[in-house]
PDB file of C-alpha atoms in Angstrom:
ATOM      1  CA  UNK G   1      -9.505  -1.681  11.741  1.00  0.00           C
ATOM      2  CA  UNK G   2      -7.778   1.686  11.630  1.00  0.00           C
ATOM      3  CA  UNK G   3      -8.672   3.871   8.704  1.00  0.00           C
ATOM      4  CA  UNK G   4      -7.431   6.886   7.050  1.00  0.00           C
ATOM      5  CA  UNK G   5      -9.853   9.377   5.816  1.00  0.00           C
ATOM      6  CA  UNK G   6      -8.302  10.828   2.844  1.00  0.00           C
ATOM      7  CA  UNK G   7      -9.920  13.993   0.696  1.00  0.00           C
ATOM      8  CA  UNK G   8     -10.852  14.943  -1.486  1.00  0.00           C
ATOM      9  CA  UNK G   9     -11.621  11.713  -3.383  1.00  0.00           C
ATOM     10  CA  UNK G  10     -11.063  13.043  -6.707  1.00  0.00           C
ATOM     11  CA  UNK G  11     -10.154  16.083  -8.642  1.00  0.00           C
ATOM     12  CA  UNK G  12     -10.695  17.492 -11.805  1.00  0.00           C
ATOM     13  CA  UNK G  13      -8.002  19.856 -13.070  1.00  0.00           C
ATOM     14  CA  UNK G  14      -6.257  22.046 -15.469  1.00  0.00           C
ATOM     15  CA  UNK G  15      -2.783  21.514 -16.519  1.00  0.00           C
ATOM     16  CA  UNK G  16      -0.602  23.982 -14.889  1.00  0.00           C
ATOM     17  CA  UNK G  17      -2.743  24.119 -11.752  1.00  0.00           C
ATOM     18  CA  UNK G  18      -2.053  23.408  -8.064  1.00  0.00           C
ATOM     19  CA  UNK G  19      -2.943  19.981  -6.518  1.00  0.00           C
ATOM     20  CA  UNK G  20      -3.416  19.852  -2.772  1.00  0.00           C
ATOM     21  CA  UNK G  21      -4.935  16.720  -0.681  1.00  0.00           C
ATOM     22  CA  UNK G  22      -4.748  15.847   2.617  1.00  0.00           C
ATOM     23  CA  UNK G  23      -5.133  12.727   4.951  1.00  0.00           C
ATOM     24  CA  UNK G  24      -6.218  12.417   8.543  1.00  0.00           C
ATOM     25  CA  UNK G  25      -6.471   9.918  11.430  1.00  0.00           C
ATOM     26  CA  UNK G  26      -8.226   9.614  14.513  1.00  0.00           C
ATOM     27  CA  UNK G  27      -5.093   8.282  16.150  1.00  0.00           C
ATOM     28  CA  UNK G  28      -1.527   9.223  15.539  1.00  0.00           C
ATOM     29  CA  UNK G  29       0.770   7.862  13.676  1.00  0.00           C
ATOM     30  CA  UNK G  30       4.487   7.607  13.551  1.00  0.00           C
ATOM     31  CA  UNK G  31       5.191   7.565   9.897  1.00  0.00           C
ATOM     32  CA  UNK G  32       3.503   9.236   7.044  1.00  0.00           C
ATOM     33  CA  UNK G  33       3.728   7.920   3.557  1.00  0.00           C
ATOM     34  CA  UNK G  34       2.934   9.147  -0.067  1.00  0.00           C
ATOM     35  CA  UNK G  35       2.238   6.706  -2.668  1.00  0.00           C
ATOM     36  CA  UNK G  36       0.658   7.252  -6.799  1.00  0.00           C
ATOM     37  CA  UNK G  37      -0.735   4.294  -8.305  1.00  0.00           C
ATOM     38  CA  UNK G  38      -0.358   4.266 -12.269  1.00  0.00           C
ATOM     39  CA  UNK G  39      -3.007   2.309 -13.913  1.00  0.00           C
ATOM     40  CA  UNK G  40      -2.797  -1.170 -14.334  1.00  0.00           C
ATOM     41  CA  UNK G  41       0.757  -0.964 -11.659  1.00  0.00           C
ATOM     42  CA  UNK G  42       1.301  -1.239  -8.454  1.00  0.00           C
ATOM     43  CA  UNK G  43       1.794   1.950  -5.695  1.00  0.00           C
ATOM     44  CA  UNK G  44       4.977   3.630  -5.740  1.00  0.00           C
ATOM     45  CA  UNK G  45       6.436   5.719  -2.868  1.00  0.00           C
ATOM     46  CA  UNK G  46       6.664   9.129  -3.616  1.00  0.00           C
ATOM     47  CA  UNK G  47       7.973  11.152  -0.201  1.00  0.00           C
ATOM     48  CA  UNK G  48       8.265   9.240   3.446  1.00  0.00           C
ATOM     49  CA  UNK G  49       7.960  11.457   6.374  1.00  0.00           C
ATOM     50  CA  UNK G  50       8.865  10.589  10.091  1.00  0.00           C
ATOM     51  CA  UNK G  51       8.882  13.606  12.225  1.00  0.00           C
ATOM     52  CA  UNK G  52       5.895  15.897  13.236  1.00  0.00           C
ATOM     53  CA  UNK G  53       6.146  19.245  11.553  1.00  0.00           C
ATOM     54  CA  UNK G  54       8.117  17.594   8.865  1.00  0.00           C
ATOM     55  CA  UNK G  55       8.069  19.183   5.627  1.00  0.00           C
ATOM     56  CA  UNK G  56       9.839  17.293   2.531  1.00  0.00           C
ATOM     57  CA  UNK G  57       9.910  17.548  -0.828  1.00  0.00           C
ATOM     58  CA  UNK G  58      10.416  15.808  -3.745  1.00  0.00           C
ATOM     59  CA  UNK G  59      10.268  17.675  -7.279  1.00  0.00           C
ATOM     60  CA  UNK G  60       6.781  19.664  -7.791  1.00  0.00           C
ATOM     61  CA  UNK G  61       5.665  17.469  -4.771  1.00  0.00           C
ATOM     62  CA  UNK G  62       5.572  18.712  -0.687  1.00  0.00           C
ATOM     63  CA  UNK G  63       4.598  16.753   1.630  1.00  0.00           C
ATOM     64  CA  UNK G  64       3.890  17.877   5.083  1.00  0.00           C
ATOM     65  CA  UNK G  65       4.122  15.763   8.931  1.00  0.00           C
ATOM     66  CA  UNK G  66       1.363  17.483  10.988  1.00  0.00           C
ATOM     67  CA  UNK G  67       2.381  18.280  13.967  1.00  0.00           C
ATOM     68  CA  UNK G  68      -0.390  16.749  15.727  1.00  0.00           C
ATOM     69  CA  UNK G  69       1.257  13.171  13.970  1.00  0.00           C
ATOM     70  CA  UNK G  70      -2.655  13.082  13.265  1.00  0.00           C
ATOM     71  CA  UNK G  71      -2.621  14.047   9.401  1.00  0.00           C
ATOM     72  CA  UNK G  72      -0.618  15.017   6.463  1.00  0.00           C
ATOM     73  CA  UNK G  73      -0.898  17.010   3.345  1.00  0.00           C
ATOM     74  CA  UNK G  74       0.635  16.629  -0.152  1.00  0.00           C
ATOM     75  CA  UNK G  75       1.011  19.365  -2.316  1.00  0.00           C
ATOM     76  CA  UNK G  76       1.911  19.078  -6.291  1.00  0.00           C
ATOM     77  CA  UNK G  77       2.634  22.265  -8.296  1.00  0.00           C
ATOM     78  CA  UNK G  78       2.153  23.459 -11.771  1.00  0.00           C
ATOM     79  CA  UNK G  79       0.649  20.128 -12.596  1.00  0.00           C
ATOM     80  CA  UNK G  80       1.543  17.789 -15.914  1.00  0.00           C
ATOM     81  CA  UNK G  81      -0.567  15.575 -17.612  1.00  0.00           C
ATOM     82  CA  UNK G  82       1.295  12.278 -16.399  1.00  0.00           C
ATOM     83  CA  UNK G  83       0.853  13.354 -12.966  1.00  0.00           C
ATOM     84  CA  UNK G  84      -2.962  11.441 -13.668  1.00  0.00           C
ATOM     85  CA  UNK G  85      -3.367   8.480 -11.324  1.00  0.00           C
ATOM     86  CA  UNK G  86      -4.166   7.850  -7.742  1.00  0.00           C
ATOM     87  CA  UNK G  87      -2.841   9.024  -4.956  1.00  0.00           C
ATOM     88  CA  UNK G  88      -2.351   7.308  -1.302  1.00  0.00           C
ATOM     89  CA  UNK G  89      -1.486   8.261   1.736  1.00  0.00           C
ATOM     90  CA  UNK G  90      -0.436   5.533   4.286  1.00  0.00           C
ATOM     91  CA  UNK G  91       0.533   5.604   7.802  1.00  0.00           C
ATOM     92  CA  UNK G  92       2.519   3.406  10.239  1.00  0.00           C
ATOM     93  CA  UNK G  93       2.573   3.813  14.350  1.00  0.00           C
ATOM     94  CA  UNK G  94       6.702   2.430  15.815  1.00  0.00           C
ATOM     95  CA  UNK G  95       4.987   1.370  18.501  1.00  0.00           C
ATOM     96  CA  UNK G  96       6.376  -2.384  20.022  1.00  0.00           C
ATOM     97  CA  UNK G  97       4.491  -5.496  19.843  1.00  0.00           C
ATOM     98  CA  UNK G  98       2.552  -7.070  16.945  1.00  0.00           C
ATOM     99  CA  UNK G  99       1.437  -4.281  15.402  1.00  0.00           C
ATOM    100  CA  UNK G 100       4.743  -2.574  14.447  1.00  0.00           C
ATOM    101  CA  UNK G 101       4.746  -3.827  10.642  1.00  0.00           C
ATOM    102  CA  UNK G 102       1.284  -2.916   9.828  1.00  0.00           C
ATOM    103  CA  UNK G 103       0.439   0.178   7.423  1.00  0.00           C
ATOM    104  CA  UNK G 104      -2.738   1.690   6.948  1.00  0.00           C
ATOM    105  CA  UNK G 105      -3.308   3.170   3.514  1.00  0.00           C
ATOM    106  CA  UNK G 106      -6.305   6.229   2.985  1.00  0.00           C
ATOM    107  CA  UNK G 107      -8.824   5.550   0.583  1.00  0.00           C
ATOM    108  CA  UNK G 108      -7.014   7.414  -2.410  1.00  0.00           C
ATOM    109  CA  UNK G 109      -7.660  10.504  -4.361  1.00  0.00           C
ATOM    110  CA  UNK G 110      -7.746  10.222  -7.934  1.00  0.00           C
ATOM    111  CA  UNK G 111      -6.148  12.774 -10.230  1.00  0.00           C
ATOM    112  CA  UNK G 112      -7.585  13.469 -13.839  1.00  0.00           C
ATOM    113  CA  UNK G 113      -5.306  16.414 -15.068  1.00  0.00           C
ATOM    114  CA  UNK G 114      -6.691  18.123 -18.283  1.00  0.00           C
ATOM    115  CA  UNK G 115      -4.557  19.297 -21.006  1.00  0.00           C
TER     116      UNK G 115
ATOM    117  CA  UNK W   1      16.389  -6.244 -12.077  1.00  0.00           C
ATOM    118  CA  UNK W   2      15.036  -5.582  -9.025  1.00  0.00           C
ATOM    119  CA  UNK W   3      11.332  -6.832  -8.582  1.00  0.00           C
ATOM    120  CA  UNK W   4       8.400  -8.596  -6.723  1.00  0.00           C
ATOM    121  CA  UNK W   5       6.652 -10.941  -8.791  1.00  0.00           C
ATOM    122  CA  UNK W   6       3.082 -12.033  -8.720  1.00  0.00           C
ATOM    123  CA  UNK W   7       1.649 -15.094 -10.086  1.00  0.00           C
ATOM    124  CA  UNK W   8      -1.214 -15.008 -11.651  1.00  0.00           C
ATOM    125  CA  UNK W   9      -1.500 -12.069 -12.602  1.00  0.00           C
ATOM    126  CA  UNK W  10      -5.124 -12.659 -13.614  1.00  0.00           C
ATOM    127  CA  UNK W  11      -7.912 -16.071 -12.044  1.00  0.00           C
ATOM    128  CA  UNK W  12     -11.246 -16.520 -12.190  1.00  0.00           C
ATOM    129  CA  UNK W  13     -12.099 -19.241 -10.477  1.00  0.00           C
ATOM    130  CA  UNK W  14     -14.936 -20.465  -8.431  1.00  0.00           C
ATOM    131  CA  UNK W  15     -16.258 -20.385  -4.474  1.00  0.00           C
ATOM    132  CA  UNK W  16     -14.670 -22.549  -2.715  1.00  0.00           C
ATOM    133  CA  UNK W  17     -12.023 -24.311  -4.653  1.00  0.00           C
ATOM    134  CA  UNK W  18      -8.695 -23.579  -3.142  1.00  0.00           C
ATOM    135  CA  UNK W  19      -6.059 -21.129  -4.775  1.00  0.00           C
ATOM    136  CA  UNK W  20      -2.928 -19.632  -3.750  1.00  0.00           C
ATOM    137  CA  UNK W  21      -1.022 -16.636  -5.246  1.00  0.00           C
ATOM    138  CA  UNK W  22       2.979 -16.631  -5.146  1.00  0.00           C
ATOM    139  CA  UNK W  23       4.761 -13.536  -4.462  1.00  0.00           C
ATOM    140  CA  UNK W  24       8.799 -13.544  -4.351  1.00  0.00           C
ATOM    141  CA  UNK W  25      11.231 -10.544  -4.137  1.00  0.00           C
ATOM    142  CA  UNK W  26      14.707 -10.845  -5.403  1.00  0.00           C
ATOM    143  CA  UNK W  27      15.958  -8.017  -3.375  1.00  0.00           C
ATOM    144  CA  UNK W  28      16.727 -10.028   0.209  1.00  0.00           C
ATOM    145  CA  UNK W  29      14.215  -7.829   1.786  1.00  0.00           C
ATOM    146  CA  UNK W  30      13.126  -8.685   5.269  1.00  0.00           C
ATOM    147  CA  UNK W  31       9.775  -7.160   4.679  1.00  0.00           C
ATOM    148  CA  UNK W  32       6.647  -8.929   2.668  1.00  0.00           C
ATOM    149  CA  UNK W  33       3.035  -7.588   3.338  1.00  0.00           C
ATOM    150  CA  UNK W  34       0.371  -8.444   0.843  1.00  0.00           C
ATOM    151  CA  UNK W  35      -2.683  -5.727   0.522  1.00  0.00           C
ATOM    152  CA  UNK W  36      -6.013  -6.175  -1.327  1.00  0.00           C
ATOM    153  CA  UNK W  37      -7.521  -2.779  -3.195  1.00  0.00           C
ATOM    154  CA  UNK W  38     -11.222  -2.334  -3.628  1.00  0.00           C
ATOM    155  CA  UNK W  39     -12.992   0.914  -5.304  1.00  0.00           C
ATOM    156  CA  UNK W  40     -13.750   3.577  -2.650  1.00  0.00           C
ATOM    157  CA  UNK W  41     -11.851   1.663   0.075  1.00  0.00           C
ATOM    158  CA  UNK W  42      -8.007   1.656  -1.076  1.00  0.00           C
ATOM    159  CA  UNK W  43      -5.342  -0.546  -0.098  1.00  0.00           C
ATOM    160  CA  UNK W  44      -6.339  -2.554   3.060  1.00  0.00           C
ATOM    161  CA  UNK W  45      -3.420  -5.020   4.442  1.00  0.00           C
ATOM    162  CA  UNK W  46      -4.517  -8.268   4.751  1.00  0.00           C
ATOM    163  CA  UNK W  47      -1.120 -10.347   6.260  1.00  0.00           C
ATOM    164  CA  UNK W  48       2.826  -8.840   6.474  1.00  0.00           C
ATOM    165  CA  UNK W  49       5.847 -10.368   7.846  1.00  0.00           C
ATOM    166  CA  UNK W  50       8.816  -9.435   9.572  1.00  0.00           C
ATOM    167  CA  UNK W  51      10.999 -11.960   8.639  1.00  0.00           C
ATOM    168  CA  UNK W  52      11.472 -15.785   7.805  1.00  0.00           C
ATOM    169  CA  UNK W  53       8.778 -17.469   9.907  1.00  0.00           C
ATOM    170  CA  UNK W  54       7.553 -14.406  11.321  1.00  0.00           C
ATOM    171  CA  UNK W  55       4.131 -13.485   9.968  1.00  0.00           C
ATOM    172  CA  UNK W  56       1.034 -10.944  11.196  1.00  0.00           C
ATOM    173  CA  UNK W  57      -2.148 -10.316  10.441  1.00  0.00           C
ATOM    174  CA  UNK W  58      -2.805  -6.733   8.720  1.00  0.00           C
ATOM    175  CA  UNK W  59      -6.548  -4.924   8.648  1.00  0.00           C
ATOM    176  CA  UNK W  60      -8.793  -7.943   6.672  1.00  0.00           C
ATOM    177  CA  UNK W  61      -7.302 -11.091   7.792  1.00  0.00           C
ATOM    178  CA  UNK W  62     -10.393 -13.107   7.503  1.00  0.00           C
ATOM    179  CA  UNK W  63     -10.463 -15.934   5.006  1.00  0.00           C
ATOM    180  CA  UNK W  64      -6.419 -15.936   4.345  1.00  0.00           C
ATOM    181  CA  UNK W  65      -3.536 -17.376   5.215  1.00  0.00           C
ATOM    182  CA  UNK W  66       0.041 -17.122   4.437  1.00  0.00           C
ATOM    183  CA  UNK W  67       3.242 -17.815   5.224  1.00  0.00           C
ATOM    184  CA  UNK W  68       7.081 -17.195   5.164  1.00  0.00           C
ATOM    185  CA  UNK W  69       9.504 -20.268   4.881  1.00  0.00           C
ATOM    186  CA  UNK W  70      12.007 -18.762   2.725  1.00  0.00           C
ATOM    187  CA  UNK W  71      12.889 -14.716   2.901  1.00  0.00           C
ATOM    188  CA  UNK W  72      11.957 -14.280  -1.256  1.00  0.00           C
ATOM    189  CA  UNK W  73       8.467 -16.260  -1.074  1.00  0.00           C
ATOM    190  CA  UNK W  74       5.439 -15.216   0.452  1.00  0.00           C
ATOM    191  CA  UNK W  75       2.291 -16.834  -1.057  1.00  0.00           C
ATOM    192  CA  UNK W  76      -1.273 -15.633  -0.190  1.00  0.00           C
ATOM    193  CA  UNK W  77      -3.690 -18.950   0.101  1.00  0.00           C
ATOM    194  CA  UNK W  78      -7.300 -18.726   0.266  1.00  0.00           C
ATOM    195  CA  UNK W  79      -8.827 -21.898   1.504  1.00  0.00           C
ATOM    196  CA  UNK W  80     -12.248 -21.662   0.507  1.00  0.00           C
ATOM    197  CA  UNK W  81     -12.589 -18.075  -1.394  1.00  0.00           C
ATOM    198  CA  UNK W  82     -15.550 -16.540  -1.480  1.00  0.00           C
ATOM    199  CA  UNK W  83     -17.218 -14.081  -3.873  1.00  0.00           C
ATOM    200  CA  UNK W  84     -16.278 -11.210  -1.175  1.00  0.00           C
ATOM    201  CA  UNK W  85     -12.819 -11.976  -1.836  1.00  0.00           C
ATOM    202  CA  UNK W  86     -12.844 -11.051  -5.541  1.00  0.00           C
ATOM    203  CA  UNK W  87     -10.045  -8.304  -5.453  1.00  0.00           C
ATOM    204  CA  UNK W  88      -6.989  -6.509  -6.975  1.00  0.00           C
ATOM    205  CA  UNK W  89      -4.335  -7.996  -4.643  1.00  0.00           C
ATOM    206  CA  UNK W  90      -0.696  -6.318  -4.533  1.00  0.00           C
ATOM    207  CA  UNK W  91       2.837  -8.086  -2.486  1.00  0.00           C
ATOM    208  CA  UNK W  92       5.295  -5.643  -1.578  1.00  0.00           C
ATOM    209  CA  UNK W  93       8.474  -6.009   0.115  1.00  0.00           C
ATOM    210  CA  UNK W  94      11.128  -3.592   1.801  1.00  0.00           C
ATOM    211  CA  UNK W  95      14.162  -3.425   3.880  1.00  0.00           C
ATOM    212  CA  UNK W  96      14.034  -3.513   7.268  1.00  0.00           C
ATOM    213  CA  UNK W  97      16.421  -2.248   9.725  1.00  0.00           C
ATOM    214  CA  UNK W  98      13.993  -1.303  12.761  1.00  0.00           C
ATOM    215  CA  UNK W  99      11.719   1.559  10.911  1.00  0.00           C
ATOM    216  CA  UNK W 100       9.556   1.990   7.647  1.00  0.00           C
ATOM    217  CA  UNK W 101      12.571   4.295   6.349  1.00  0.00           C
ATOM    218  CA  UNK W 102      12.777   2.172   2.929  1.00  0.00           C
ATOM    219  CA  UNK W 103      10.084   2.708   0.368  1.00  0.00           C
ATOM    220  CA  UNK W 104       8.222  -0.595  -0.206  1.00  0.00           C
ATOM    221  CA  UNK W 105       8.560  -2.223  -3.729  1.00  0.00           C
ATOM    222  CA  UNK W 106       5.108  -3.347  -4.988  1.00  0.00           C
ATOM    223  CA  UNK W 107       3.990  -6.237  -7.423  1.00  0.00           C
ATOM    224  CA  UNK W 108       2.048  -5.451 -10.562  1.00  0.00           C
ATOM    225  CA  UNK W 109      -1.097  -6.914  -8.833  1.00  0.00           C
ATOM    226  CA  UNK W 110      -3.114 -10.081  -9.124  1.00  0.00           C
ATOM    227  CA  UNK W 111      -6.801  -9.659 -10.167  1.00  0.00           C
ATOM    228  CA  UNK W 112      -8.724 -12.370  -8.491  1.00  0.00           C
ATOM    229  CA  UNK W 113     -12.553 -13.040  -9.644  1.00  0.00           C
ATOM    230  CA  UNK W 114     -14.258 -15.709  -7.368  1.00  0.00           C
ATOM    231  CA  UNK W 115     -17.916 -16.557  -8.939  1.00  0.00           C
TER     232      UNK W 115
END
C-alpha cells in the first residue's frame, strides 16, 4: 500500500535547539496531519493542514502544506525536554469512492531531547 | 470523559486460537479505524469505517476482520492469528462531516503477543 517516507528517523538533541522533519509521498495527498506519540499512549494530533502552501501553527510547532500536496514539514522551536516522543506524519487523499476514509501514517521520527 | 477504550489492553495468546479486541467511543463519532504499529514501520491501518454498517479495508487487511453494528463499538477479530500478527494495535475515532477536519481520538493501545 501507499507509504510515507518520513526523515529523519531519529534525532538526538539539545534542549533549546531547533527540531525540523519532514514527510514525503510519491502521490499527493489532500490532507496533511501531525501526530506525537507519548510512550506507552496513543497518537495525538498536533496541527491538521488542508491546503497546499498551507502554513499553521500551533505553539513552538509549524507545520507546512507543500505546495506540490506531495510532502510536509514540521518545525518545533527552542525545544523542551517533554517534547521527547515520536512524531508522525499522516496523510489522507478526498478523493470519492472507497478509499476516502483511509490515512496513511510515515514511519515516525523519534525525538530524544537532552537536558 | 471523553474516550476510546480498548480491551485488553495486554494478550498473549497462541496461533490460531481465535481473539477479538473491543474498541468503543463515547463521543457519537461517525469515524472508527483501527491501526497496528510495528518498529521502523509506524502506524499502518488495517480496517476503518464510515459509519454504522459501513466498513473498509485500510493498508494490512489480511488476517482481520471487523465490524460496525452499533456507532460506539468496533471490535477487531482475528480468526486464526498468527505470530506475524503480534502487534501494538490502536482504535481511534473522529467526527465526520465530509473531511478529516476533526483530530482523531486514539485508544491507549492493545499489545497483542501471538506465540
Amino acid at each position: 500500500g501507499q507509504q510515507l517516507n518520513q526523515s529523519p528517523q531519529s534525532m538526538f538533541i539539545q534542549e533549546g535547539e531547533d527540531v525540523s522533519m519532514n514527510c514525503t509521498s510519491s502521490s499527493i495527498f489532500n490532507t496533511w496531519l501531525w501526530y506525537k506519540q507519548d510512550p506507552g499512549e496513543g497518537p495525538v494530533l498536533l496541527i491538521a493542514l488542508y491546503k497546499a502552501g498551507e502554513l499553521t501553527s500551533n505553539g513552538r510547532l509549524t507545520a507546512q502544506f507543500g505546495i506540490t500536496r506531495k510532502d510536509s514539514f514540521l518545525n518545533i522551536s527552542a525545544s523542551i525536554p517533554s517534547d521527547v516522543g515520536i512524531y508522525f506524519c499522516a496523510g489522507q487523499r478526498r478523493s470519492g469512492g472507497t478509499s476516502y476514509g483511509k490515512l496513511t501514517f510515515g514511519q515516525g521520527t523519534i525525538l530524544t531531547v537532552h537536558p | 470523559e471523553a474516550q476510546v477504550t480498548q480491551n485488553p489492553r495486554y494478550l498473549i495468546t497462541v496461533t490460531g486460537k481465535k481473539l477479538t479486541v473491543t474498541c468503543s467511543q463515547n463521543m457519537n463519532h461517525e469515524y472508527m479505524s483501527w491501526y497496528r504499529q510495528d518498529p521502523g514501520l509506524g502506524l499502518r491501518q488495517i480496517y476503518y469505517s464510515m459509519n454504522v454498517e459501513v466498513t473498509d479495508k485500510g493498508d494490512v487487511p489480511e488476517g482481520y476482520k471487523v465490524s460496525r453494528k452499533e456507532k460506539r463499538n468496533f471490535p477487531l477479530i482475528l480468526e486464526s492469528p498468527s505470530p506475524n500478527q503480534t502487534s501494538l494495535y490502536f482504535c481511534a475515532s473522529s467526527l465526520w462531516g465530509g473531511d478529516l477536519n476533526q483530530p482523531q481520538h486514539f485508544g491507549d493501545g492493545t499489545r497483542l503477543s501471538i506465540l
